[in-house]
Amino acid sequence: MPTKEEVLEKLKNGVIQYDEDACKEGANEAIAIGMDGNEAIFEGLVAGMEEVGRLFEAQEYFVPEILMCADALYAGLDILKPHCKQMDLGVKGAVVIGTVEGDVHDIGKNLVKMMFDVAGFTVYDLGRDVPLDQFVEEQLRTDSELVCLSAMMTTSMIGMPKVIEKIKARNPNVMIMIGGAPTSKELADKWGADGYAEDASNALKEAIKMVSFLKNLRAEKEAEKKG
Amino acid sequence: MLLQGATLVGVGDVTQALTSEIIHLNRAIAIAMNRGLGEDTSSKLIRLQSVAEGWLKERGFRYLSIPPDSDRRKGKFISRLYKLFPHKTAATCSGLGWVGKNGLVINRDYGSKLSWATVLTNAPLVADLPTEKSQCGNCNLCVIHCPSGAVTGREWSINEPYREIVKYEKCSTMKKSRRLLEDRPNCGLCINICPYSRNGKTVKT
């Protein structure tokens, strides 16, 4: 039987080395030795993704590596997800995510979606080229706390303020994040969005930050329990 | 080379054909296998690819594998990058063939009967000389025999990679209508009729 540390190391390195088989193996071992699914995800897979984010910033990794790492992470996540206890971290929620009408670029959106999956959010993925009103309807239907809009082209980005306005008019408490190459902090402020990410890698970085925050919160709670 | 079981292996310098996402991967390893009847060429090619991946990874090089059935792979992150690089570019840049009038890679010895897989990498492998021009010459067998009239007869050259050689919508429309009538929609006449696919024997029209 491998030790807990060995399993976590395997999961972490599996993500960094974009080795799907290692991630699957690590995930199965984690279950075999009765490890908590969340621990395996946060201390193993997410720890690996944090390092991947760093490697990308250092220009050691490029887009293909990031995507292969993401695939490896999902390979492990798919196995671990059914073995996760519901976490109580005070932040829970549902998110509606999609690429706006006229745009079919969704790599960034998918990376962000992955980190929401990891963090235990319920994700309502509308896919790409999504009609503007569908965001509004889906938010109302699911009562999600968060809506993420993505676009890579300026021409499709111009639909974003309309969606933001409509959602905020019906439910001012919904948080809205926008992302994609043409977006900027200024535009996000002007349109009343609550956050923004420039491109797939920045979105990933932001999402990693968010998940790292959850990870620390989790560690604190665990420590409290023990203490 | 290290790959056993491949029909052909070549290395091409593909610097000219890369988009910004994959600009660092300027060598393409083209792996080809002769399609035998009833054999699972795809899975064999994928096995060969993973051999190459392992070899490159051990030496600390970056790579991106594009599987033989890239258009059927969906749902993975990495599959979104497959369409950035066609196998044809790897094959022609590594000198293993040209794009024939039938729009498929034609190799001197095996014609269009090959299945292809590509591994892009930043390893500084010695590149083979690229094939720059079509060797179809005056042969127009595939133009004459294409049942959908999709083959235009235009000739490929490495300087005009985006020229329309085959009207693919005509080909796929015919395949679709055939699917309604019979189980085997694939036609393949442009492969079978090619003299190079028949081991180089010339055929009289």
Coordinates of C-alpha atoms in Angstrom, one line a residue:
Chain A
M1 CA 0.0 0.0 0.0
P2 CA 1.4 3.4 -0.9
T3 CA 1.4 6.1 1.8
K4 CA -0.7 9.2 1.7
E5 CA 2.3 11.3 0.8
E6 CA 3.3 9.0 -2.1
V7 CA -0.2 9.2 -3.5
L8 CA -0.3 13.0 -3.2
E9 CA 3.1 13.3 -4.9
K10 CA 1.9 11.0 -7.7
L11 CA -1.2 13.1 -8.3
K12 CA 0.8 16.3 -8.2
N13 CA 3.5 15.1 -10.5
G14 CA 0.9 13.5 -12.8
V15 CA -0.6 17.0 -13.4
I16 CA 2.8 18.7 -13.8
Q17 CA 4.1 16.0 -16.1
Y18 CA 0.8 15.9 -18.0
D19 CA 0.6 12.2 -17.4
E20 CA -3.0 11.1 -17.5
D21 CA -2.2 7.5 -16.5
A22 CA -0.3 8.6 -13.4
C23 CA -3.2 10.8 -12.4
K24 CA -5.7 7.9 -12.8
E25 CA -3.4 5.6 -10.9
G26 CA -2.9 8.1 -8.1
A27 CA -6.7 8.7 -7.9
N28 CA -7.4 5.0 -7.6
E29 CA -4.8 4.6 -5.0
A30 CA -6.1 7.5 -3.0
I31 CA -9.5 5.8 -2.9
A32 CA -7.9 2.4 -2.1
I33 CA -6.2 3.7 1.0
G34 CA -9.3 5.5 2.0
M35 CA -8.1 9.1 1.5
D36 CA -10.6 11.9 1.6
G37 CA -11.4 12.8 -2.0
N38 CA -11.1 16.5 -1.3
E39 CA -7.7 16.1 0.2
A40 CA -6.5 14.2 -2.9
I41 CA -7.9 16.9 -5.1
F42 CA -6.6 20.0 -3.2
E43 CA -3.3 18.7 -1.9
G44 CA -2.6 16.6 -5.0
L45 CA -4.2 17.8 -8.2
V46 CA -4.5 21.5 -7.4
A47 CA -1.0 21.6 -5.9
G48 CA 0.1 20.3 -9.3
M49 CA -1.9 22.9 -11.2
E50 CA -0.5 25.7 -9.1
E51 CA 3.0 24.6 -10.2
V52 CA 1.8 24.5 -13.8
G53 CA 0.6 28.1 -13.4
R54 CA 4.1 29.0 -12.2
L55 CA 5.8 27.1 -15.0
F56 CA 3.6 28.9 -17.5
E57 CA 4.5 32.3 -16.1
A58 CA 8.2 31.4 -16.2
Q59 CA 7.6 30.5 -19.9
E60 CA 8.7 27.0 -19.3
Y61 CA 5.3 25.8 -20.3
F62 CA 3.2 26.9 -23.3
V63 CA -0.4 26.5 -24.3
P64 CA -0.1 22.8 -25.4
E65 CA 1.4 21.8 -22.1
I66 CA -1.3 23.7 -20.1
L67 CA -4.0 21.9 -22.0
M68 CA -2.3 18.5 -21.5
C69 CA -2.0 19.2 -17.8
A70 CA -5.7 20.1 -17.7
D71 CA -6.6 16.8 -19.3
A72 CA -4.5 15.0 -16.8
L73 CA -6.1 16.9 -13.9
Y74 CA -9.6 15.9 -15.3
A75 CA -8.6 12.3 -15.6
G76 CA -7.9 12.2 -11.8
L77 CA -10.8 14.5 -11.0
D78 CA -13.3 12.2 -12.7
I79 CA -12.3 9.3 -10.5
L80 CA -12.1 11.3 -7.3
K81 CA -15.3 13.4 -7.6
P82 CA -17.7 10.6 -6.6
H83 CA -15.7 10.1 -3.4
C84 CA -15.8 13.7 -2.2
K85 CA -17.7 14.7 0.9
Q86 CA -19.5 18.0 0.7
M87 CA -17.1 20.6 2.0
D88 CA -18.4 23.3 4.2
L89 CA -16.2 26.3 3.6
G90 CA -18.7 29.0 3.7
V91 CA -18.3 29.5 -0.1
K92 CA -20.5 27.2 -2.0
G93 CA -22.4 27.9 -5.1
A94 CA -23.5 27.6 -8.6
V95 CA -22.1 29.3 -11.6
V96 CA -23.4 29.9 -15.1
I97 CA -20.6 30.0 -17.7
G98 CA -20.5 30.4 -21.5
T99 CA -18.9 32.1 -24.5
V100 CA -21.2 34.8 -25.8
E101 CA -23.1 34.8 -29.1
G102 CA -21.0 35.1 -32.2
D103 CA -17.9 33.6 -30.6
V104 CA -16.8 30.0 -30.7
H105 CA -13.5 30.3 -28.8
D106 CA -13.8 28.4 -25.6
I107 CA -10.5 27.2 -24.4
G108 CA -10.3 29.9 -21.7
K109 CA -13.8 29.3 -20.7
N110 CA -13.2 25.6 -20.3
L111 CA -10.1 26.1 -18.2
V112 CA -12.1 28.3 -15.8
K113 CA -14.9 25.8 -15.8
M114 CA -12.4 23.1 -14.8
M115 CA -11.2 25.1 -11.7
F116 CA -14.9 25.7 -10.7
D117 CA -15.4 21.9 -11.0
V118 CA -12.4 21.4 -8.8
A119 CA -13.6 23.9 -6.3
G120 CA -16.9 22.0 -5.9
F121 CA -19.1 24.5 -7.6
T122 CA -22.2 23.4 -9.5
V123 CA -21.4 24.5 -13.0
Y124 CA -24.0 25.2 -15.7
D125 CA -22.0 25.3 -18.9
L126 CA -23.9 26.8 -21.7
G127 CA -21.2 26.1 -24.2
R128 CA -20.1 28.5 -26.9
D129 CA -21.9 30.9 -29.2
V130 CA -24.6 31.3 -26.6
P131 CA -27.5 33.7 -27.3
L132 CA -27.4 36.6 -24.8
D133 CA -30.8 36.1 -23.3
Q134 CA -29.9 32.5 -22.4
F135 CA -27.4 33.7 -19.8
V136 CA -30.2 35.7 -18.2
E137 CA -32.7 32.9 -18.3
E138 CA -30.2 30.3 -17.0
Q139 CA -29.2 32.5 -14.1
L140 CA -32.9 32.9 -13.1
R141 CA -33.6 29.2 -13.6
T142 CA -30.7 28.0 -11.5
D143 CA -30.5 30.9 -9.1
S144 CA -26.7 30.9 -9.5
E145 CA -24.5 33.3 -7.6
L146 CA -22.0 33.8 -10.3
V147 CA -22.2 34.3 -14.1
C148 CA -19.1 34.1 -16.3
L149 CA -19.1 35.6 -19.8
S150 CA -16.3 34.9 -22.2
A151 CA -15.4 36.3 -25.6
M152 CA -12.3 36.4 -27.7
M153 CA -13.4 38.8 -30.4
T154 CA -14.3 42.4 -30.0
T155 CA -17.3 42.0 -32.2
S156 CA -18.9 39.4 -29.9
M157 CA -17.7 41.2 -26.7
I158 CA -20.1 44.1 -27.3
G159 CA -22.9 41.8 -26.3
M160 CA -21.6 41.6 -22.7
P161 CA -22.9 44.9 -21.2
K162 CA -26.4 44.0 -22.4
V163 CA -26.2 40.7 -20.5
I164 CA -24.7 42.3 -17.4
E165 CA -27.4 45.0 -17.4
K166 CA -30.2 42.5 -17.7
I167 CA -29.0 40.2 -15.0
K168 CA -28.2 43.0 -12.6
A169 CA -31.6 44.6 -13.2
R170 CA -33.3 41.4 -12.1
N171 CA -30.9 40.3 -9.4
P172 CA -28.3 42.9 -8.2
N173 CA -26.5 40.3 -6.0
V174 CA -25.3 38.1 -8.8
M175 CA -21.5 38.4 -9.3
I176 CA -20.5 38.7 -12.9
M177 CA -17.1 37.9 -14.3
I178 CA -16.0 38.6 -17.9
G179 CA -13.0 37.2 -19.7
G180 CA -11.2 37.0 -23.0
A181 CA -8.6 38.9 -25.0
P182 CA -10.5 42.1 -25.7
T183 CA -11.7 42.6 -22.1
S184 CA -10.0 44.9 -19.7
K185 CA -10.3 46.1 -16.1
E186 CA -11.7 49.4 -17.4
L187 CA -14.4 47.7 -19.4
A188 CA -15.3 45.5 -16.5
D189 CA -15.7 48.5 -14.3
K190 CA -17.6 50.5 -16.9
W191 CA -20.1 47.7 -17.5
G192 CA -20.5 46.9 -13.8
A193 CA -18.9 43.5 -14.0
D194 CA -17.3 42.2 -10.7
G195 CA -14.2 40.7 -12.2
Y196 CA -12.3 40.0 -15.3
A197 CA -9.5 37.8 -16.8
E198 CA -7.6 38.7 -19.9
D199 CA -7.0 35.4 -21.6
A200 CA -7.0 31.7 -21.0
S201 CA -3.8 31.6 -19.0
N202 CA -4.8 34.7 -16.9
A203 CA -8.2 33.2 -16.4
L204 CA -6.4 30.0 -15.2
K205 CA -4.2 32.0 -12.9
E206 CA -7.2 33.8 -11.4
A207 CA -9.0 30.6 -11.1
I208 CA -6.0 28.9 -9.4
K209 CA -5.8 31.8 -7.0
M210 CA -9.5 31.3 -6.2
V211 CA -9.0 27.6 -5.6
S212 CA -5.8 28.1 -3.7
F213 CA -7.8 30.4 -1.4
L214 CA -10.3 27.6 -0.9
K215 CA -7.4 25.2 -0.3
N216 CA -6.0 27.3 2.5
L217 CA -9.5 27.8 4.0
R218 CA -9.9 24.0 3.9
A219 CA -6.5 23.5 5.6
E220 CA -7.5 26.0 8.3
K221 CA -10.8 24.2 9.0
E222 CA -9.0 20.9 9.2
A223 CA -6.5 22.3 11.6
E224 CA -9.4 23.8 13.7
K225 CA -11.0 20.4 13.8
K226 CA -7.9 18.7 15.1
G227 CA -7.0 21.5 17.5
Chain B
M1 CA 15.0 5.7 -35.9
L2 CA 13.5 4.4 -32.6
L3 CA 10.1 3.6 -34.0
Q4 CA 9.5 0.0 -34.8
G5 CA 6.6 -1.2 -36.9
A6 CA 6.0 2.1 -38.8
T7 CA 5.9 1.9 -42.6
L8 CA 7.6 5.3 -42.9
V9 CA 9.0 7.8 -40.5
G10 CA 10.3 11.3 -41.4
V11 CA 11.2 14.5 -39.7
G12 CA 10.2 17.9 -41.2
D13 CA 11.1 21.5 -40.4
V14 CA 7.7 23.0 -40.1
T15 CA 8.6 26.4 -38.8
Q16 CA 6.6 28.1 -41.6
A17 CA 3.4 26.4 -40.8
L18 CA 3.0 27.1 -37.1
T19 CA 0.5 29.3 -35.3
S20 CA 1.5 31.2 -32.2
E21 CA 0.3 28.6 -29.7
I22 CA 2.7 26.0 -31.0
I23 CA 5.4 28.2 -32.5
H24 CA 8.1 26.5 -30.2
L25 CA 7.4 23.1 -31.7
N26 CA 9.2 23.5 -35.0
R27 CA 10.0 19.9 -35.9
A28 CA 7.4 17.4 -37.0
I29 CA 7.8 13.7 -36.8
A30 CA 5.6 12.2 -39.4
I31 CA 4.7 8.5 -38.8
A32 CA 2.9 6.6 -41.5
M33 CA 1.5 3.1 -41.7
N34 CA 0.2 1.2 -44.6
R35 CA -3.5 0.6 -44.1
G36 CA -4.0 -3.2 -44.2
L37 CA -7.5 -4.6 -44.6
G38 CA -9.1 -5.3 -41.2
E39 CA -6.2 -4.0 -39.3
D40 CA -6.5 -1.4 -36.6
T41 CA -4.0 1.0 -38.0
S42 CA -5.1 3.9 -35.8
S43 CA -4.3 2.2 -32.5
K44 CA -1.0 1.0 -33.8
L45 CA -0.1 4.5 -34.8
I46 CA -1.1 5.8 -31.4
R47 CA 1.2 3.2 -29.8
L48 CA 4.1 4.4 -32.0
Q49 CA 3.3 7.9 -31.0
S50 CA 3.5 7.2 -27.3
V51 CA 6.9 5.6 -27.9
A52 CA 8.1 8.8 -29.5
E53 CA 6.5 10.8 -26.7
G54 CA 8.3 8.8 -24.0
W55 CA 11.6 9.2 -25.9
L56 CA 11.2 13.0 -26.1
K57 CA 9.9 13.3 -22.5
E58 CA 12.9 11.4 -21.1
R59 CA 15.2 13.9 -22.8
G60 CA 13.3 16.9 -21.5
F61 CA 11.8 18.0 -24.8
R62 CA 8.3 19.4 -25.4
Y63 CA 5.9 17.7 -27.8
L64 CA 2.4 17.7 -29.1
S65 CA 1.0 14.6 -30.5
I66 CA -1.7 14.8 -33.1
P67 CA -3.4 11.4 -33.4
P68 CA -4.4 9.8 -36.7
D69 CA -8.1 10.3 -36.1
S70 CA -7.7 13.8 -34.9
D71 CA -11.1 15.0 -36.3
R72 CA -12.9 12.4 -34.2
R73 CA -11.3 13.2 -30.9
K74 CA -13.4 15.7 -29.0
G75 CA -14.1 16.6 -25.4
K76 CA -10.5 16.9 -24.4
F77 CA -8.7 20.2 -23.9
I78 CA -5.7 19.3 -26.1
S79 CA -8.0 18.1 -28.9
R80 CA -8.8 21.8 -29.6
L81 CA -5.2 22.2 -30.8
Y82 CA -5.3 19.3 -33.3
K83 CA -6.8 21.4 -36.1
L84 CA -3.9 23.9 -35.9
F85 CA -1.7 21.4 -37.7
P86 CA -2.6 19.0 -40.5
H87 CA -0.8 15.7 -41.0
K88 CA -0.3 16.7 -44.6
T89 CA 2.1 19.4 -43.6
A90 CA 4.2 17.0 -41.5
A91 CA 4.2 14.5 -44.4
T92 CA 5.2 17.0 -47.1
C93 CA 7.7 18.9 -45.0
S94 CA 9.5 15.7 -44.1
G95 CA 9.7 14.7 -47.8
L96 CA 7.4 11.6 -47.5
G97 CA 5.1 12.7 -50.2
W98 CA 3.1 15.4 -51.9
V99 CA -0.5 16.4 -51.8
G100 CA -2.0 14.8 -54.9
K101 CA -4.8 16.0 -57.1
N102 CA -7.0 13.8 -55.0
G103 CA -6.2 16.1 -52.0
L104 CA -4.5 13.3 -50.1
V105 CA -0.8 12.7 -49.4
I106 CA 0.7 10.6 -52.1
N107 CA 3.9 8.7 -51.3
R108 CA 6.0 7.4 -54.1
D109 CA 5.9 3.8 -52.9
Y110 CA 2.6 3.6 -51.1
G111 CA 0.4 6.2 -52.8
S112 CA -2.5 7.4 -50.7
K113 CA -2.9 4.1 -48.8
L114 CA -1.1 5.4 -45.7
S115 CA -2.5 6.5 -42.4
W116 CA -0.6 9.4 -40.7
A117 CA 0.2 10.5 -37.2
T118 CA 2.2 13.5 -36.2
V119 CA 4.4 14.4 -33.2
L120 CA 5.4 18.0 -33.0
T121 CA 8.4 18.7 -30.9
N122 CA 11.0 21.3 -30.0
A123 CA 13.8 18.7 -30.1
P124 CA 16.4 19.8 -32.6
L125 CA 16.1 16.8 -34.9
V126 CA 17.8 16.8 -38.3
A127 CA 15.1 17.5 -40.8
D128 CA 14.6 15.7 -44.1
L129 CA 14.3 17.6 -47.3
P130 CA 10.7 18.7 -47.9
T131 CA 8.7 17.7 -51.0
E132 CA 7.9 21.0 -52.8
K133 CA 5.9 20.1 -55.8
S134 CA 3.2 17.7 -56.9
Q135 CA 4.5 14.6 -58.8
C136 CA 1.1 13.8 -60.3
G137 CA 2.1 15.1 -63.7
N138 CA -0.4 14.5 -66.5
C139 CA -2.2 11.7 -64.6
N140 CA -5.8 12.7 -64.2
L141 CA -7.3 9.3 -63.2
C142 CA -8.8 10.6 -59.9
V143 CA -10.2 13.7 -61.7
I144 CA -11.9 11.5 -64.3
H145 CA -13.2 8.8 -61.9
C146 CA -14.4 10.9 -58.9
P147 CA -18.2 10.1 -58.9
S148 CA -19.0 13.5 -57.3
G149 CA -16.9 15.6 -59.5
A150 CA -15.1 17.0 -56.5
V151 CA -11.5 16.6 -57.8
T152 CA -10.6 19.8 -59.7
G153 CA -7.3 18.6 -61.2
R154 CA -5.4 21.5 -59.8
E155 CA -1.9 20.7 -58.7
W156 CA -0.4 21.3 -55.2
S157 CA 2.8 23.1 -54.5
I158 CA 4.4 23.9 -51.1
N159 CA 4.1 27.6 -51.9
E160 CA 0.3 27.5 -52.2
P161 CA -0.8 25.4 -49.3
Y162 CA -4.4 26.8 -49.2
R163 CA -5.3 26.4 -52.8
E164 CA -8.5 24.5 -53.3
I165 CA -7.6 21.2 -54.8
V166 CA -10.7 19.2 -54.0
K167 CA -14.2 20.6 -53.5
Y168 CA -14.8 18.8 -50.2
E169 CA -18.4 19.8 -49.9
K170 CA -19.2 17.9 -53.1
C171 CA -17.4 14.9 -51.8
S172 CA -19.2 15.0 -48.4
T173 CA -22.6 15.7 -49.9
M174 CA -22.3 12.5 -52.0
K175 CA -21.1 10.5 -48.9
K176 CA -24.2 11.7 -47.0
S177 CA -26.6 10.8 -49.7
R178 CA -24.9 7.4 -50.1
R179 CA -25.2 6.8 -46.3
L180 CA -29.0 6.8 -46.8
L181 CA -28.8 4.1 -49.4
E182 CA -26.1 1.8 -48.2
D183 CA -24.0 0.9 -45.1
R184 CA -20.7 1.8 -46.7
P185 CA -20.7 5.5 -47.5
N186 CA -17.0 5.8 -48.1
C187 CA -16.0 5.7 -51.7
G188 CA -12.2 5.7 -51.8
L189 CA -12.1 5.6 -55.5
C190 CA -9.5 8.5 -55.6
I191 CA -7.2 6.3 -53.5
N192 CA -7.7 3.0 -55.3
I193 CA -7.5 4.5 -58.8
C194 CA -4.2 6.3 -58.1
P195 CA -1.3 4.5 -59.9
Y196 CA 1.0 5.2 -56.9
S197 CA -1.4 3.4 -54.6
R198 CA -1.1 0.4 -56.9
N199 CA 2.6 0.2 -56.2
G200 CA 3.6 2.5 -58.9
K201 CA 2.2 0.4 -61.8
T202 CA 1.1 2.7 -64.6
V203 CA -2.4 2.3 -65.8
K204 CA -3.8 3.1 -69.2
T205 CA -6.9 5.2 -69.3

